[in-house]
Structure formats: structure tokens, C-alpha cells
Short mmCIF file of C-alpha atoms and ligand atoms in Angstrom, two decimals:
data_model
loop_
_atom_site.label_atom_id
_atom_site.label_comp_id
_atom_site.label_asym_id
_atom_site.label_seq_id
_atom_site.Cartn_x
_atom_site.Cartn_y
_atom_site.Cartn_z
CA MET A 1 0.00 0.13 0.00
CA ASP A 2 1.06 3.24 -0.99
CA CYS A 3 1.26 6.52 0.58
CA ASP A 4 -1.17 8.13 -0.89
CA LYS A 5 -3.74 5.59 -0.37
CA THR A 6 -2.87 4.55 3.35
CA LEU A 7 -3.25 9.60 3.61
CA HIS A 8 -6.57 8.47 1.84
CA ARG A 9 -8.24 5.71 3.44
CA MET A 10 -6.78 7.13 6.79
CA TYR A 11 -9.98 9.52 7.16
CA TYR A 12 -12.01 6.50 7.01
CA TYR A 13 -9.87 4.33 9.82
CA LEU A 14 -10.56 7.63 11.98
CA ASP A 15 -13.98 7.67 11.20
CA GLY A 16 -14.34 3.71 11.95
CA GLU A 17 -16.37 3.40 8.62
CA ILE A 18 -13.44 0.39 7.40
CA THR A 19 -12.65 -3.25 7.70
CA VAL A 20 -10.25 -4.91 9.69
CA TRP A 21 -8.07 -5.74 7.31
CA ARG A 22 -7.32 -2.38 5.93
CA ARG A 23 -6.75 -1.40 9.45
CA TRP A 24 -4.48 -3.35 9.31
CA LYS A 25 -3.07 -2.00 6.50
CA ILE A 26 -3.22 1.43 7.38
CA THR A 27 -1.25 0.69 10.46
CA ARG A 28 0.70 -1.50 9.21
CA HIS A 29 1.92 1.49 6.68
CA LEU A 30 2.06 3.16 9.30
CA ASN A 31 5.36 1.29 11.32
CA ARG A 32 6.85 1.34 8.44
CA CYS A 33 6.41 4.55 7.33
CA PRO A 34 7.18 8.30 9.60
CA PRO A 35 5.54 10.57 7.41
CA CYS A 36 2.17 9.07 7.14
CA ALA A 37 3.17 8.09 10.57
CA GLN A 38 3.71 12.02 11.73
CA GLY A 39 0.35 12.30 9.00
CA PHE A 40 -1.48 10.34 11.57
CA ASP A 41 -0.99 11.23 14.84
CA PHE A 42 -1.69 14.85 13.47
CA GLU A 43 -4.99 14.79 12.28
CA LEU A 44 -6.27 12.22 15.59
CA GLU A 45 -4.76 14.89 17.45
CA LEU A 46 -7.02 17.70 15.39
CA ARG A 47 -9.47 15.78 15.56
CA GLN A 48 -9.10 14.56 19.57
CA VAL A 49 -9.01 18.84 19.91
CA VAL A 50 -11.93 19.42 18.11
CA ALA A 51 -13.95 17.00 19.74
CA THR A 52 -13.52 17.73 23.41
CA ARG A 53 -13.08 21.94 23.43
CA CYS A 54 -15.09 23.07 20.18
CA ARG A 55 -17.85 21.61 18.36
CA ASP A 56 -17.13 23.65 15.01
CA GLU A 57 -14.60 22.03 12.47
CA VAL A 58 -11.91 23.43 11.76
CA PRO A 59 -11.40 25.68 9.22
CA PRO A 60 -9.62 23.12 6.04
CA HIS A 61 -7.60 26.16 5.21
CA LEU A 62 -6.30 26.30 9.03
CA LYS A 63 -5.85 22.47 9.01
CA ARG A 64 -3.48 23.26 5.92
CA LYS A 65 -1.67 25.37 7.68
CA ILE A 66 -0.76 23.62 10.79
CA ALA A 67 -0.05 20.28 8.77
CA GLU A 68 2.19 22.32 6.55
CA SER A 69 3.39 24.24 9.03
CA ILE A 70 4.63 20.66 10.65
CA GLY A 71 5.74 19.88 7.19
CA ILE A 72 2.84 17.63 5.97
CA GLU A 73 1.56 17.64 2.08
CA TRP A 74 -2.30 18.16 3.47
CA ASP A 75 -4.94 16.74 0.85
CA GLU A 76 -8.53 18.83 1.21
CA ARG A 77 -10.24 16.61 -0.37
CA PRO A 78 -9.17 12.76 1.17
CA GLN A 79 -12.85 10.88 -1.01
CA ALA A 80 -12.33 12.90 -4.31
ZN1 ZN B 101 3.26 6.36 3.82
#
């Protein structure tokens, strides 16, 4: 599995809309690929902050800005 697919499926992973098999493949990729693991941690953390501190979605431009600041390429439309 390559990085693009991992990043796209990461969203399904986080939403719980994914099979055990795909979840395993993503986990395996993250273990082998530090940049993707970093992106995953970032998304996870962002969601937790949003879930616990406010009810609004983080604006896409802000999300991208944060991602860029820590050196992650961010796709705003993962399901496109
Ligand atoms: Zn990767």
C-alpha cells in the first residue's frame, strides 16, 4: 500500500468506517512510514481537540496551515 492510499483511507480509519483488514494494512504502513505516521498522529490529535474543546469543524485553510507548519502535505478532499 502506498502513501496516497494510506492517507486517503486514514479518514475512514478515523471514522471507524473501515474493515479490520484495511485497518491492519494502514497500521502496518504507518509503522513503516514515519511521514504517514506523523500525518496520522496529527489528524488524530486535531480530531480529539475539536471533539473535546469545540463543536465546530476546524476550517480547511487552518488545518492545511497547521499541516504545512509541521511539514505534512495535506489533501483537503480525501474522498474525491
Ligand atoms: Zn507512507
